Structure formats: structure tokens, C-alpha cells
Coordinates of C-alpha atoms in Angstrom, one line a residue:
Chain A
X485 CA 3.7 -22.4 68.5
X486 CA 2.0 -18.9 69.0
X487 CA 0.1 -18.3 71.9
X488 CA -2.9 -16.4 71.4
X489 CA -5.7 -15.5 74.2
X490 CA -8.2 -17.3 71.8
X491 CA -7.0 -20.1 69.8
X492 CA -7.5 -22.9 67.4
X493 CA -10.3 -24.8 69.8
X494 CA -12.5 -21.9 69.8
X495 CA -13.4 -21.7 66.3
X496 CA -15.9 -23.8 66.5
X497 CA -17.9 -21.9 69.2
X498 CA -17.2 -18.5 67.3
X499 CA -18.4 -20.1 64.2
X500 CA -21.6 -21.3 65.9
X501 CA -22.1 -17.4 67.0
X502 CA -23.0 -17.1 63.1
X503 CA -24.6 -20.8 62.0
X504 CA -26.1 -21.6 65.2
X505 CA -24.8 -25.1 65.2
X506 CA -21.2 -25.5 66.4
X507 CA -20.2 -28.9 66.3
X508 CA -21.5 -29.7 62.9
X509 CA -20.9 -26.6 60.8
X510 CA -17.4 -25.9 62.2
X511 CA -16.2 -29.5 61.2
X512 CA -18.0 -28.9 57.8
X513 CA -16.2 -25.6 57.5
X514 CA -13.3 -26.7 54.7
X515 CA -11.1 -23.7 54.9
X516 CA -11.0 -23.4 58.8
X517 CA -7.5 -25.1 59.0
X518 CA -5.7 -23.2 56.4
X519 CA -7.1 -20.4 57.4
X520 CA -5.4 -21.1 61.1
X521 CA -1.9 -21.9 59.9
X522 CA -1.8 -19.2 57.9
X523 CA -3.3 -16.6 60.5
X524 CA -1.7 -18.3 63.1
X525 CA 1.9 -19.2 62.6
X526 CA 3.0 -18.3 58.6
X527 CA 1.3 -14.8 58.2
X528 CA 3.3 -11.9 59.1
X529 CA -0.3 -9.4 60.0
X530 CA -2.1 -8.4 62.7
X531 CA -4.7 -6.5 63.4
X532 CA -2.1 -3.6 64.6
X533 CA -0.5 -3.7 60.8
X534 CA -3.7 -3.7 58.9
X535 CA -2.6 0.1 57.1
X536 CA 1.3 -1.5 57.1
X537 CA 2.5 -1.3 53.6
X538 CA 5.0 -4.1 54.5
X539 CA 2.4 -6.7 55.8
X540 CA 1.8 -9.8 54.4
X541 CA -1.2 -10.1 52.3
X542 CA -4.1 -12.9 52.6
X543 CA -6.4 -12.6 49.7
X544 CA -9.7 -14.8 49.8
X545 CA -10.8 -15.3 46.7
X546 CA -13.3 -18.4 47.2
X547 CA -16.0 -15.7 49.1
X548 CA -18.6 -17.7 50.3
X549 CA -18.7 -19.8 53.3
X550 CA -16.9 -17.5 55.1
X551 CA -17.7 -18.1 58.8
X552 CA -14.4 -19.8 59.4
X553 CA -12.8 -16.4 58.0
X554 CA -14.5 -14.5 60.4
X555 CA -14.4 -16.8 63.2
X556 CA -10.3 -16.5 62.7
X557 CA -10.5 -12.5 61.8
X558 CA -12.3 -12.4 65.5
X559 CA -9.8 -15.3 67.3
X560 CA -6.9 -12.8 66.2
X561 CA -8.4 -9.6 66.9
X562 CA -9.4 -8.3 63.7
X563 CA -13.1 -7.7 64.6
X564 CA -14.7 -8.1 67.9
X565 CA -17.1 -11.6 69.0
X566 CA -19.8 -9.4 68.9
X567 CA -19.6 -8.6 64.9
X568 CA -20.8 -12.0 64.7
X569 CA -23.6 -12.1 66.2
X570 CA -26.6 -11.3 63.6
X571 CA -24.2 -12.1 60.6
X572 CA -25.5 -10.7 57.6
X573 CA -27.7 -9.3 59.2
X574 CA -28.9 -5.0 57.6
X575 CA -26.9 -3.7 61.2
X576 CA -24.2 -6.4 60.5
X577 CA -20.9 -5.8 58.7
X578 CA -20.3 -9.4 57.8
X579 CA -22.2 -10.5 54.6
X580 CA -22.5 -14.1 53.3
X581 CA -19.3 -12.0 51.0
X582 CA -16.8 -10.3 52.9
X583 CA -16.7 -6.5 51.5
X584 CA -13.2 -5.2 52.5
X585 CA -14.4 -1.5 52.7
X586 CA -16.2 -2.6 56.3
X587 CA -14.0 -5.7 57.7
X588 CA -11.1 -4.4 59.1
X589 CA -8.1 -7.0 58.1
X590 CA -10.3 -8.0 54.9
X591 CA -7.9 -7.4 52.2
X592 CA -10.2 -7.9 49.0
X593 CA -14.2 -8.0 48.8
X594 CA -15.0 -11.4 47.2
X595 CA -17.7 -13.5 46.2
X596 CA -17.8 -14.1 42.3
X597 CA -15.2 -16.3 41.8
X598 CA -11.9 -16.2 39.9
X599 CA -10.8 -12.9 41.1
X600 CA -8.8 -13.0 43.9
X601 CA -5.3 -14.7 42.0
X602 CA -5.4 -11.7 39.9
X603 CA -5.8 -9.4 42.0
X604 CA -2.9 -11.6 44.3
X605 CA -0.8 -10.8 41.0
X606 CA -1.5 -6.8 40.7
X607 CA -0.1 -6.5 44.6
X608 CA 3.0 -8.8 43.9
X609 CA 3.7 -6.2 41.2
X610 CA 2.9 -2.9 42.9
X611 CA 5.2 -4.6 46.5
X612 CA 8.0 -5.3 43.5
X613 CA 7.5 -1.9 42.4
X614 CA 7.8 -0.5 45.8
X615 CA 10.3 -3.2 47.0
X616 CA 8.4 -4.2 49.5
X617 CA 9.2 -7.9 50.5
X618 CA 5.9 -9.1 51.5
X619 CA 4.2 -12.2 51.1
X620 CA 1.2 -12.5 49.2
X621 CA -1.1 -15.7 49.9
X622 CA -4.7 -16.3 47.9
X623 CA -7.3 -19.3 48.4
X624 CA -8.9 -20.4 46.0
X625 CA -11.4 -23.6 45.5
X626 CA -11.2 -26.4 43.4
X627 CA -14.2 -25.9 41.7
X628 CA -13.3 -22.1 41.1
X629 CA -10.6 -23.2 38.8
X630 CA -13.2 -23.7 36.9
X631 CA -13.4 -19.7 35.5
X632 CA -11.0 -19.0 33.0
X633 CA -9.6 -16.1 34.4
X634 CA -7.7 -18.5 37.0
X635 CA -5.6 -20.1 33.8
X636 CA -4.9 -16.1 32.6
X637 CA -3.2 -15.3 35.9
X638 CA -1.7 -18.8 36.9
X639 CA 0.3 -18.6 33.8
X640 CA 1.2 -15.5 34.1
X641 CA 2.6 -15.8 37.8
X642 CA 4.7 -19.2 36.4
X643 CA 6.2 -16.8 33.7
X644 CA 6.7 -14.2 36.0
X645 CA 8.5 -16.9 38.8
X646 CA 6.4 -14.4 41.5
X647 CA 8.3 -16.0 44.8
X648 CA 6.5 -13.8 46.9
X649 CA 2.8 -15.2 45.6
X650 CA 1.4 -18.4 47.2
X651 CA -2.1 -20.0 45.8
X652 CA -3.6 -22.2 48.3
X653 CA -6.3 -24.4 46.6
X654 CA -8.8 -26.0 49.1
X655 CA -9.6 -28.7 47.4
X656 CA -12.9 -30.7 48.5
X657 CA -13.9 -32.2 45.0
X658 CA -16.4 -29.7 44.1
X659 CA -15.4 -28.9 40.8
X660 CA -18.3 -30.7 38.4
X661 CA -15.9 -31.9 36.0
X662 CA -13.1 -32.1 37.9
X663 CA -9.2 -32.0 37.0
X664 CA -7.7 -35.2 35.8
X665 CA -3.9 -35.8 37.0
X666 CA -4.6 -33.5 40.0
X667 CA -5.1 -29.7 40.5
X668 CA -1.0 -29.1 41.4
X669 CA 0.0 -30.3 37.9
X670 CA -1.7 -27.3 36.5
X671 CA 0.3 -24.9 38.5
X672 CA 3.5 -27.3 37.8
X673 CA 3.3 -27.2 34.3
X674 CA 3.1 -23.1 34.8
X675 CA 6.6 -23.0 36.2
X676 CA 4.8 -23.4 40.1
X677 CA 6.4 -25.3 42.9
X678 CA 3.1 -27.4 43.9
X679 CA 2.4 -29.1 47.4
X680 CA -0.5 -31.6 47.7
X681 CA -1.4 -32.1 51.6
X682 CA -3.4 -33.1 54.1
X683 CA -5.6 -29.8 54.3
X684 CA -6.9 -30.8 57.8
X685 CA -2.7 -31.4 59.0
X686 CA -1.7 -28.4 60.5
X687 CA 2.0 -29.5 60.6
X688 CA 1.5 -30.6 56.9
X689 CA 0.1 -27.3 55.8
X690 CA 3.0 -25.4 57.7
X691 CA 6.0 -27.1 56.4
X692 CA 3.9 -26.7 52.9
X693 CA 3.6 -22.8 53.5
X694 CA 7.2 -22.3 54.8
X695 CA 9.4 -24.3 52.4
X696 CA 11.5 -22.6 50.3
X697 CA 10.6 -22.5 46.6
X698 CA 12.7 -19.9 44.9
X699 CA 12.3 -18.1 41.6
X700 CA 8.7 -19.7 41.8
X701 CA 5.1 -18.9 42.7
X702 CA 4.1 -21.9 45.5
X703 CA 0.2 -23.8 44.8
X704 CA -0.9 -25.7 48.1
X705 CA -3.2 -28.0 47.3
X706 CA -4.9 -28.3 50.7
X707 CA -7.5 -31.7 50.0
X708 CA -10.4 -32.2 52.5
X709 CA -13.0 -34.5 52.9
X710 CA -15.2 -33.9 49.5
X711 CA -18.2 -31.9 50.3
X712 CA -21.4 -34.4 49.0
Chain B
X1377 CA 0.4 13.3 16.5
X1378 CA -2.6 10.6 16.8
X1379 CA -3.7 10.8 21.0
X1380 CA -2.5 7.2 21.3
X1381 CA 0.9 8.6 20.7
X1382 CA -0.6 11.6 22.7
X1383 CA -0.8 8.9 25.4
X1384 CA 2.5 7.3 25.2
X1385 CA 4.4 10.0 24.8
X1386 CA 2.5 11.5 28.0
X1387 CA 2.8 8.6 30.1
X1388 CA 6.5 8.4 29.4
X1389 CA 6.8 12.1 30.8
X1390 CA 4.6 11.3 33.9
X1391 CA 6.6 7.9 35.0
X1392 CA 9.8 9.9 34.8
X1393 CA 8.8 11.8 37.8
X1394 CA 5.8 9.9 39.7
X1395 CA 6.9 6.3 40.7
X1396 CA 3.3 5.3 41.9
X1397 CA 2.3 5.1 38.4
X1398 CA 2.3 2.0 36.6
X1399 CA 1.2 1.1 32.9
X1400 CA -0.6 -2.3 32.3
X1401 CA -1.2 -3.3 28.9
X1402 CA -2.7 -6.7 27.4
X1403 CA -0.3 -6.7 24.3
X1404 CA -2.0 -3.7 22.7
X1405 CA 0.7 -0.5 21.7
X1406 CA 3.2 -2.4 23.6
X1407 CA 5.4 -1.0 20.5
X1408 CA 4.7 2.2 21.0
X1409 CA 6.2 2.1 25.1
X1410 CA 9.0 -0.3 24.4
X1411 CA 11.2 2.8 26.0
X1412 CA 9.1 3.7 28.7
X1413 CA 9.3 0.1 29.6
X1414 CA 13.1 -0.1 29.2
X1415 CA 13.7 2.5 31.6
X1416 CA 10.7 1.7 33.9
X1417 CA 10.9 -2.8 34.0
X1418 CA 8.9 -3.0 37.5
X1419 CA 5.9 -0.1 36.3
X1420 CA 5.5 -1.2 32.9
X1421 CA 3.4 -4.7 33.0
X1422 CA 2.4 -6.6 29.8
X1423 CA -0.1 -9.2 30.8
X1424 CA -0.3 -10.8 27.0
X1425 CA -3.4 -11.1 25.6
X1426 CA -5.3 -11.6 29.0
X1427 CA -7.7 -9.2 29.5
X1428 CA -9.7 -10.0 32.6
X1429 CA -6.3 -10.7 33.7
X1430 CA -5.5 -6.9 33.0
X1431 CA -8.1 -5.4 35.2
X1432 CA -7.5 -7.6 37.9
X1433 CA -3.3 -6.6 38.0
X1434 CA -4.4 -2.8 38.2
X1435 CA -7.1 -3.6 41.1
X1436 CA -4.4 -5.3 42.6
X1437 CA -1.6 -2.8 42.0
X1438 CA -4.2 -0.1 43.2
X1439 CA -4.5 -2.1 46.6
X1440 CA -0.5 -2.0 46.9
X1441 CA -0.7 1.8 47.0
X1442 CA 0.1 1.9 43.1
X1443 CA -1.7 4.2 40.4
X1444 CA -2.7 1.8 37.7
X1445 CA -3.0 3.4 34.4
X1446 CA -4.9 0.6 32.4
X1447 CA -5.0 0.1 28.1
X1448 CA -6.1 -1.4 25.6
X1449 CA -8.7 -1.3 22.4
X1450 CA -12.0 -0.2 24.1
X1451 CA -13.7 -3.5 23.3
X1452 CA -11.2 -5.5 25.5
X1453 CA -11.0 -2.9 28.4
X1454 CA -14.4 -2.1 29.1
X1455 CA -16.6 -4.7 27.7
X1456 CA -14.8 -8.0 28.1
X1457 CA -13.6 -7.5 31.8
X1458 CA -16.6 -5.1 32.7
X1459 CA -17.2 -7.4 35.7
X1460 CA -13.2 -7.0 36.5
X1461 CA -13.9 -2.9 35.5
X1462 CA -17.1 -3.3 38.7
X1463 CA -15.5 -5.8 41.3
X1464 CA -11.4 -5.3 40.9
X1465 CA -11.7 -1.6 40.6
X1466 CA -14.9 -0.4 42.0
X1467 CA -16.2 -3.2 44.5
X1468 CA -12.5 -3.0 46.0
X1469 CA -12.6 0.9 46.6
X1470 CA -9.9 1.6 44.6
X1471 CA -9.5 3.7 41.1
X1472 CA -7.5 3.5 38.0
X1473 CA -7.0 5.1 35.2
X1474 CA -8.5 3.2 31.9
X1475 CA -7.4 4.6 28.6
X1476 CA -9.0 2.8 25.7
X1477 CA -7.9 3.2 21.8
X1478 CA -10.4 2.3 19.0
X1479 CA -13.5 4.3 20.2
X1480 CA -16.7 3.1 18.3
X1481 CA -15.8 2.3 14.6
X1482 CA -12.0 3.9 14.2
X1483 CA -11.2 -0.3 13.2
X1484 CA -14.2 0.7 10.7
X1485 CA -12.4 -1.7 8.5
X1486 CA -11.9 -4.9 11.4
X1487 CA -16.0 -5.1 11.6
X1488 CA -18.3 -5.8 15.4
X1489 CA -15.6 -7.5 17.2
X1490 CA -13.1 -4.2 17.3
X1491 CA -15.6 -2.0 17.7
X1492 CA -17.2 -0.5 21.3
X1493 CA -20.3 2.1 21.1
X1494 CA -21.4 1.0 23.9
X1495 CA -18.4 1.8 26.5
X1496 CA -19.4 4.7 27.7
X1497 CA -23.2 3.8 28.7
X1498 CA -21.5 0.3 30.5
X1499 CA -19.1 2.8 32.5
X1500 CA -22.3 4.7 33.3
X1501 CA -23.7 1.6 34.7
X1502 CA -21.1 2.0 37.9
X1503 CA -21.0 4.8 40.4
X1504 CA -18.0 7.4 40.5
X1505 CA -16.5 7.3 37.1
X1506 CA -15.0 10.5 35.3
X1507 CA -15.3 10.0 32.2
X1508 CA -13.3 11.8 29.5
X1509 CA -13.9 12.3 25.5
X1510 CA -11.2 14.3 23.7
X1511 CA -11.8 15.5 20.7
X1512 CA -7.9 16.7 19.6
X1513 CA -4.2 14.8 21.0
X1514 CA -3.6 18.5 23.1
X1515 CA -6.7 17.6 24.6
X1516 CA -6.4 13.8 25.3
X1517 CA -3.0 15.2 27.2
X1518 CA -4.2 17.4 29.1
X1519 CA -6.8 14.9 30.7
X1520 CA -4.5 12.1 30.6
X1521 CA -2.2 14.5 32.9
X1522 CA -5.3 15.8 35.1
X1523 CA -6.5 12.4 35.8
X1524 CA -2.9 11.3 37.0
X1525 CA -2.7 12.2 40.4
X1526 CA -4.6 10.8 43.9
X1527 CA -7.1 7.5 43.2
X1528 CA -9.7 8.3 40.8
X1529 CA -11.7 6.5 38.6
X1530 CA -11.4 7.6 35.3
X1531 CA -11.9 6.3 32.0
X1532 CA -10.2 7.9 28.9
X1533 CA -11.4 7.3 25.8
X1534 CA -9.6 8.1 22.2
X1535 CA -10.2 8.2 19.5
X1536 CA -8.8 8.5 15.6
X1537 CA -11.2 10.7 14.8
X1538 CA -10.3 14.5 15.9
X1539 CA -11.2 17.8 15.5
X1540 CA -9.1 20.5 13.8
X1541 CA -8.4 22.5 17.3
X1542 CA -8.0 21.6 20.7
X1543 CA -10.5 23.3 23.4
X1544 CA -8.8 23.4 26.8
X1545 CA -11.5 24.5 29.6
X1546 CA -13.4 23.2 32.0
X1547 CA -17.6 22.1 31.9
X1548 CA -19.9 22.1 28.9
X1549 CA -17.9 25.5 27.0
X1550 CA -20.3 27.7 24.7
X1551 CA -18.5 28.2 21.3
X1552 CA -21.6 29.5 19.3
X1553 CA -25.2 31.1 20.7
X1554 CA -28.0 30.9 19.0
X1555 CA -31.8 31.2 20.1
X1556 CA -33.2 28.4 18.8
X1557 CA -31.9 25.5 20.5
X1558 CA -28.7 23.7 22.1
X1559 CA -26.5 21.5 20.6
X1560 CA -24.4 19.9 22.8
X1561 CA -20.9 18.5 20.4
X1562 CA -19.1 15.6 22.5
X1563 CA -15.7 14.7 21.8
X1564 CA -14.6 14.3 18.1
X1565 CA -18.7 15.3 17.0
X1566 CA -17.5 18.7 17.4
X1567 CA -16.5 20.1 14.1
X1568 CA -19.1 18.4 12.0
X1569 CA -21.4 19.7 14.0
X1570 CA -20.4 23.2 13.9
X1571 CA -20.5 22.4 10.0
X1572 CA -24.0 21.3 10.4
X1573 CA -25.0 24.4 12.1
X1574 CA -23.6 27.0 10.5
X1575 CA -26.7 28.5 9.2
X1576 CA -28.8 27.6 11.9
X1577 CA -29.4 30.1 15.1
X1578 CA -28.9 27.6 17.9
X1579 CA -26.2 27.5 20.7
X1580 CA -23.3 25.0 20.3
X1581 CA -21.7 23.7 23.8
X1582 CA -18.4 21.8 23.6
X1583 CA -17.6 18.6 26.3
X1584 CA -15.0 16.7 26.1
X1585 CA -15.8 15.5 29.9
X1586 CA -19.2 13.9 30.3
X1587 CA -19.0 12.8 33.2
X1588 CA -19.4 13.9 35.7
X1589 CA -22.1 15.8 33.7
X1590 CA -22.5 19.6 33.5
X1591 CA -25.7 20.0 34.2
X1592 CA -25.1 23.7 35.9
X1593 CA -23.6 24.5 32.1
X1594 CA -26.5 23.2 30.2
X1595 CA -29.4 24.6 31.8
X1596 CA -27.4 28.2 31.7
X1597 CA -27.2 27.7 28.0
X1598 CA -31.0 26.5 27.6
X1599 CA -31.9 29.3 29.9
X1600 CA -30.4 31.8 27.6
X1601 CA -31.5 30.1 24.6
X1602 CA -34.5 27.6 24.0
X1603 CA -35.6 24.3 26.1
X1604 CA -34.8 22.3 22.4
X1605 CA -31.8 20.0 23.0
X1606 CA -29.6 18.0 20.3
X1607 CA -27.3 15.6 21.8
X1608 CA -24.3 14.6 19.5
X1609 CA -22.4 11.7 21.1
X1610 CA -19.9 9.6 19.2
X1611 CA -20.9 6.3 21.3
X1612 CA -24.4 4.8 21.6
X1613 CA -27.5 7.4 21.2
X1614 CA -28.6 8.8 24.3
X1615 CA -25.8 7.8 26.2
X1616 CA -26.6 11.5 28.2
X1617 CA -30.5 11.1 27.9
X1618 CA -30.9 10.4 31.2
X1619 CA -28.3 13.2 32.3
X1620 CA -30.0 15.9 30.1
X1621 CA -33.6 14.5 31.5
X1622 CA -31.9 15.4 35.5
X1623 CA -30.5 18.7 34.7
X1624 CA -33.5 20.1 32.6
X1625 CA -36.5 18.2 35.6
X1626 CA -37.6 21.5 36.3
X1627 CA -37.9 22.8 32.6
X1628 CA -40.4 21.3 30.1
X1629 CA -37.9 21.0 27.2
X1630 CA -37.3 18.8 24.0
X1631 CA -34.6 16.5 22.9
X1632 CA -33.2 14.3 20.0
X1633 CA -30.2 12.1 20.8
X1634 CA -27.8 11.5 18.3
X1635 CA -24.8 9.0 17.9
X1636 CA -24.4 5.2 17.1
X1637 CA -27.7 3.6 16.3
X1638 CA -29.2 1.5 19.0
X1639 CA -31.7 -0.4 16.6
X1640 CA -29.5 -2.6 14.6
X1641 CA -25.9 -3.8 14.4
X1642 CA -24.4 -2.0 11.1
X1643 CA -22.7 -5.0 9.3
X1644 CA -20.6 -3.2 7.2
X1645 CA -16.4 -2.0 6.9
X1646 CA -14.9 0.6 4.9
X1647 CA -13.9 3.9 6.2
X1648 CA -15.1 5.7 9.3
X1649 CA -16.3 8.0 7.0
X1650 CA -19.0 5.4 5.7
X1651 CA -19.7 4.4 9.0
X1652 CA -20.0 8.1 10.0
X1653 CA -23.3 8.4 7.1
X1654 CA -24.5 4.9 8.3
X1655 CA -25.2 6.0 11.8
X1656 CA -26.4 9.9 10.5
X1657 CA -23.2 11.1 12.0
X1658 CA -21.8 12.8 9.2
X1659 CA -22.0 16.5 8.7
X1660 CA -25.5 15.9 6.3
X1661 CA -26.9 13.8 8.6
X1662 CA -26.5 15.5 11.8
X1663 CA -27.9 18.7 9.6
X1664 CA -30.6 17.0 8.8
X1665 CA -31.6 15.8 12.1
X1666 CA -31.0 19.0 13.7
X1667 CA -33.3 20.7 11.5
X1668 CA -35.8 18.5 11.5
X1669 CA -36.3 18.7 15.3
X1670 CA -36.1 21.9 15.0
X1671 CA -38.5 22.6 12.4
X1672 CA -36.5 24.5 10.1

């Protein structure tokens, strides 16, 4: 749909800038497709609107694994090819956490998990406050449903009916006791529209990110292949 | 006027006229705003009883270009979400204001749970917190409306317990010299111990901001009096140790740390009052210490 000077096919090859091992760790990389649609076709940012009150917003809560995050923040602009390179690294700005004081386009510093939905909830508030119409869209993992602070803010998002605040969970089955009758159902029961798809369908994941689902807070459940 | 109304009626004065603030509250004096929130729906958010949930909204709200002005019982705000207080806040690069209600042992009477002595020495865990301890409403308002503007981090902390007047000034402020000594009075410690001292020949400095310390204020008042130093804090003892140890390095000098005993947890209720004598912070036992220290 968009055409972009780097694209889709050359995550892999910026991803193998930081693991060393393209073919294997980009296809292992869980959140990489998500994290295209949304850059590519459903967010409204760009490396030119990073300090635009009115941009969309995409959290990432689930911190770790991040070298499909980067590998996207440097496909669209955000940081250059070369930030890659010696990821983690004491010269580097890229941690095995992103830190949003250092990445430009990095909306939240992340890592320990279960923060990034409420912090997704404070900036629906403070763009309502401001009327500012922007999308807010947080990923999450299954297995960091697992911290309690998740439940606080998805029932308080369902009570709310925040429209403007998406949760996409990438599910790959890594949650030790898992969730019975599906992750969506606990978003549903919140007063959430809830869309289970394909997470490695791009087309799925579009029409999941773009259908309408007023006077509610949208959860994508994006399932992958599970990780062991 | 108790400084929780202090802070409600303050807040309701402030949100008329600045429409980056925002109030967040986890049930907790949601009473006591019901107009604020009437005439403010979008800036006045009640999270229920979520707490971790609280801390996140104002990191979030702070991101949006908000000013978050965060409260609850000091227990709930500072202790349960600390790691929301160090990643939401801090970690993200943005500030908040935190006001907290309940102090150490004001819910003398509600036992551990409801009580939070050792707020102040978690906030002084994380860099680039102001930190504010009012000893009088006039006092809690005037802080409250200082620490308002910009994106600071501040945490506000008040209390039931008061003094009878308010002392509006900036650093450590000298309301008694004496030769003997210095005893610095945090927050609601001050009158008792200007009780204590009455008969004694030491200096008594006033703070209701500790930090950012005054260091420049207490070594002028040890200079001019003696390197002997009583700290009265109405949170854990020795909260300031480490502060008094960094502005005195250069001077051999002395010091006894008062406030809420570190060596066991006191399992009682009744009045502050009792708790007060069961932590030596009464007006006996802070005589007592300070004279013993002293030698006199």
C-alpha cells in the first residue's frame, strides 16, 4: 500500500545488523509483523511528527526482544542503519530495553512488564483532555497478562469505552499457565471489542486495526507460532 | 482547615485557571473533590481502588503534555506502586506531582497496613525528587501551589499532625540560636521540639522541604553554633543521615537521628499521641534524647 525506500523484505537483514543471524532470528522475531502494519499502513507517525501533539501513539509495553522494533524504527526513518550496529553495546543507544529518552520515535521506556496499558490509558486521558483525536495503540504479550496491573487498567479502559486505545496482544503461548477460553474474552468481558487473527497475516491484522469499534477500547489478539 | 482540605480546596483554585493540570485519585477523598470534578469531567480521573493503575495514568497523562497531580494515603502512593513511582514517572522522564494523606501513624487507630514511615527514605531511593513536609494547612498550600507549574517531581506529604503556626520561607530557617548544638525540626516535629528545647541553649532550624536538602543552611547554623546535630523527622530515623553526613564531610561533628523506630514494627493503635511516646517522639522523649546527646 505505502511505498517506502526500505520495506517489509528488509527487516530481516536490518534485524541481522543486531543478532548476527538473519534468516533465523528474523523469522523467530514474533512481533515483526504487527509491528509492520501498524508502522506501515495504520499509524498515523513519522519520524517528522515525533514532537506532534496530534500523532498517533505506539506504546511497547512487552520490552524485550526488541530487534524487530528497531529494525522497523530504522526501515521508517526513525534512527539511522548504523544505530544498530553494536546494539547494546556502552556507545550504543539501543538496549536489550528501549529507553525513550535516547530513541527518537520511542514513546515509553519498557522492559518490566505490565506497564505500558497503563501508561496507554494516562495518554488517552491527557489527548481527551486536550481534545486531541489521536490513536493510541499498546503491545503487550500473552504471558505479560500475567501481572496484575494488566487486569487494573483493562477494566478500567472497558468502563471508560476509550475508542481511541487499541491493545494488541502477541500471543505465542508463553504465558506458564495460560488463559483458558482465549486471551480476547478477557478484554470482552471488560466491555472490549476483541479480534483474534492470524498475527503473521498482514491483511488480517489490517482489517483488525482499521475496523470500526465505537464507544470501545479494541484487543488484537495477534497468535503466532508458540515460542518452545 | 485539615491540609487535605488545604489540598482540595487548592487544587480546585489551580484547575480553574491551568488546564494542564489533572487530578488522579484511586477512590481516596474522592468526596472531598466531587465539585472540582463536576466542573472539571476530562481532568479529574478516579481510577477506583487500582493503585499501580494510578501511577501509571499520571506517567501517561505526563507523556500527553498533562500535569498529573497524583493522591492517595501515602501507603498506596508511594509504597505499593514504588516500581510505577521509578519507571512510569521517573524512567519515562517525566514528573508529577504526588500528594499523599496519612503520613506515618495519623490512621494510628487502622494499625501497619495504613501507615507509611518509610515514604520518604523510598522517594530518596530515586534521583530528582523535591520533597515537601508541611508542618501547618498555610504551609501545605503554599507548596502545593509552588510545585504546580512546569514538570517536576515532587512529592507532597501531609499530614494530621500540625503545628500551631505556619513558617513560609525558603531553606532550613533558624527560629532559635543556641551554642550548644542544632536541632533540625521537620515538618509537624516542630513545636514539640521547640517544647523540648526550651531550656536548653541549642539552635533550632525549621524545614518543611527536605529535599532537595539545605546543606548551605545547616553548616551556616553549625558554624555559628556547635558540630552536635539532632535530627527530628516525623518518618523513619535517619531518613537525612546520609544528607547531614554530605553537608558536614568537611567538619568532624556529632549526630542522633530521631523519628520512627527502625528496630521493630510498633504493634499497637490508639491515638497518635500514644504512637508519638512509642517512637520517643513526644515532647519528653525528644527532651530526653536531646539532652542526653548533649550531655546536659
Amino acid at each position: 500500500m505505502t511505498t517506502t525506500a526500505t520495506g517489509y523484505h528488509e527487516l530481516p537483514r536490518l534485524i541481522g545488523l543486531m543478532t548476527g543471524d538473519e534468516k533465523h532470528a528474523a523469522a523467530a522475531t514474533s512481533t515483526v509483523d504487527v509491528l509492520w502494519v501498524l508502522y506501515d499502513r495504520v499509524l498515523d507517525i513519522s519520524p517528522r511528527k515525533i514532537g506532534d501533539p496530534r500523532r498517533d501513539r505506539f506504546l511497547l509495553s512487552k520490552g524485550h526482544g526488541p530487534m524487530a522494533y528497531y529494525a522497523v524504527l530504522a526501515a521508517k526513518g526513525f534512527i539511522r542503519e548504523a544505530d544498530l550496529l553494536g546494539w547494546a553495546g556502552v556507545e550504543s543507544k539501543l538496549g536489550m530495553h528501549p529507553d525513550r529518552v535516547r530513541v527518537p520515535g520511542v514513546e515509553i521506556s519498557s522492559g518490566s512488564l505490565g506497564h505500558g496499558l497503563g501508561l496507554a490509558i494516562g495518554e488517552v486521558y491527557g489527548l481527551r483532555a486536550q481534545r486531541i483525536g489521536a490513536r493510541v495503540v499498546v503491545l503487550v504479550g500473552d504471558a505479560e497478562l500475567d501481572e496484575g496491573s494488566n487486569h487494573e487498567a483493562i477494566a478500567l479502559a472497558g468502563r471508560e469505552g476509550m475508542a481511541a486505545l487499541t491493545a494488541v496482544v502477541v500471543d505465542n503461548r508463553s504465558a506458564s499457565h495460560g488463559w483458558p477460553g482465549g486471551i480476547g474474552r478477557r478484554f470482552e468481558v471488560e466491555g472490549w471489542t476483541a479480534r483474534t487473527v492470524d498475527g503473521r497475516d498482514h491483511e488480517a491484522l489490517y482489517e483488525a486495526f482499521t475496523a470500526p469499534h465505537p464507544g470501545r477500547p479494541l484487543a488484537v489478539i495477534a497468535e503466532v507460532e508458540a515460542k518452545n | 482547615m485539615s491540609m487535605r482540605d488545604a489540598f482540595a480546596s487548592t487544587m480546585d483554585e489551580a484547575m480553574a485557571v491551568d488546564p494542564r493540570l489533572a487530578l488522579v485519585l484511586a477512590d481516596i477523598s474522592v468526596d472531598r473533590v466531587r465539585p472540582v470534578q463536576r466542573r472539571h469531567p476530562n481532568r479529574v480521573i478516579n481510577v477506583g481502588i487500582r493503585e499501580q493503575l494510578l501511577v501509571g495514568v499520571a506517567g501517561g497523562l505526563a507523556l500527553s503534555g498533562m500535569r498529573p497531580v497524583v493522591h492517595t494515603f501515602a501507603s498506596f502512593l508511594v509504597e505499593r506502586p514504588f516500581e510505577q513511582v521509578k519507571l512510569d514517572l521517573g524512567h519515562q522522564g517525566v514528573g508529577a506531582v504526588l500528594v499523599s494523606s496519612g503520613a506515618s501513624y495519623d490512621m494510628s487507630y487502622a494499625g501497619r497496613t495504613h501507615q507509611s514511615p518509610g515514604d520518604v527514605a523510598l522517594m530518596d531511593s530515586l534521583p530528582g525528587w523535591t520533597v515537601h513536609v508541611p508542618g501547618h494547612p498555610a504551609e501545605a498550600r503554599r507548596l502545593l501551589c509552588e510545585s504546580l507549574p512546569g514538570d517536576s517531581s515532587v512529592y507532597l506529604r501531609l499530614s494530621e499532625a500540625v503545628n500551631a503556626e505556619p513558617f513560609i520561607g525558603v531553606g532550613f530557617q533558624a527560629l532559635r540560636r543556641g551554642s550548644a548544638g542544632v536541632v533540625l525540626a521537620v515538618g509537624p516535629m516542630l513545636d514539640r521540639v521547640l517544647a523540648a528545647t526550651a531550656t536548653l541553649d541549642v539552635t533550632v532550624l525549621y524545614a518543611s522541604t527536605v529535599r532537595p536538602f539545605d546543606a548551605a543552611g545547616l553548616r551556616a547554623a553549625v558554624d555559628a553554633s556547635s558540630a552536635n546535630v539532632v535530627l527530628v523527622e516525623p518518618y523513619l530515623a535517619g531518613t537525612s543521615a546520609h544528607q547531614v553526613a554530605e553537608a558536614l564531610d568537611d567538619r568532624p561533628h556529632r549526630l542522633r537521628s530521631l523519628g520512627v523506630r527502625r528496630d521493630r514494627e510498633v504493634r499497637i493503635y490508639g491515638g497518635m499521641a500514644d504512637h508519638d511516646v512509642a517512637h520517643g517522639l513526644d515532647e519528653q522523649g525528644i527532651a530526653a534524647s536531646v539532652r542526653a546527646f548533649l550531655g546536659r
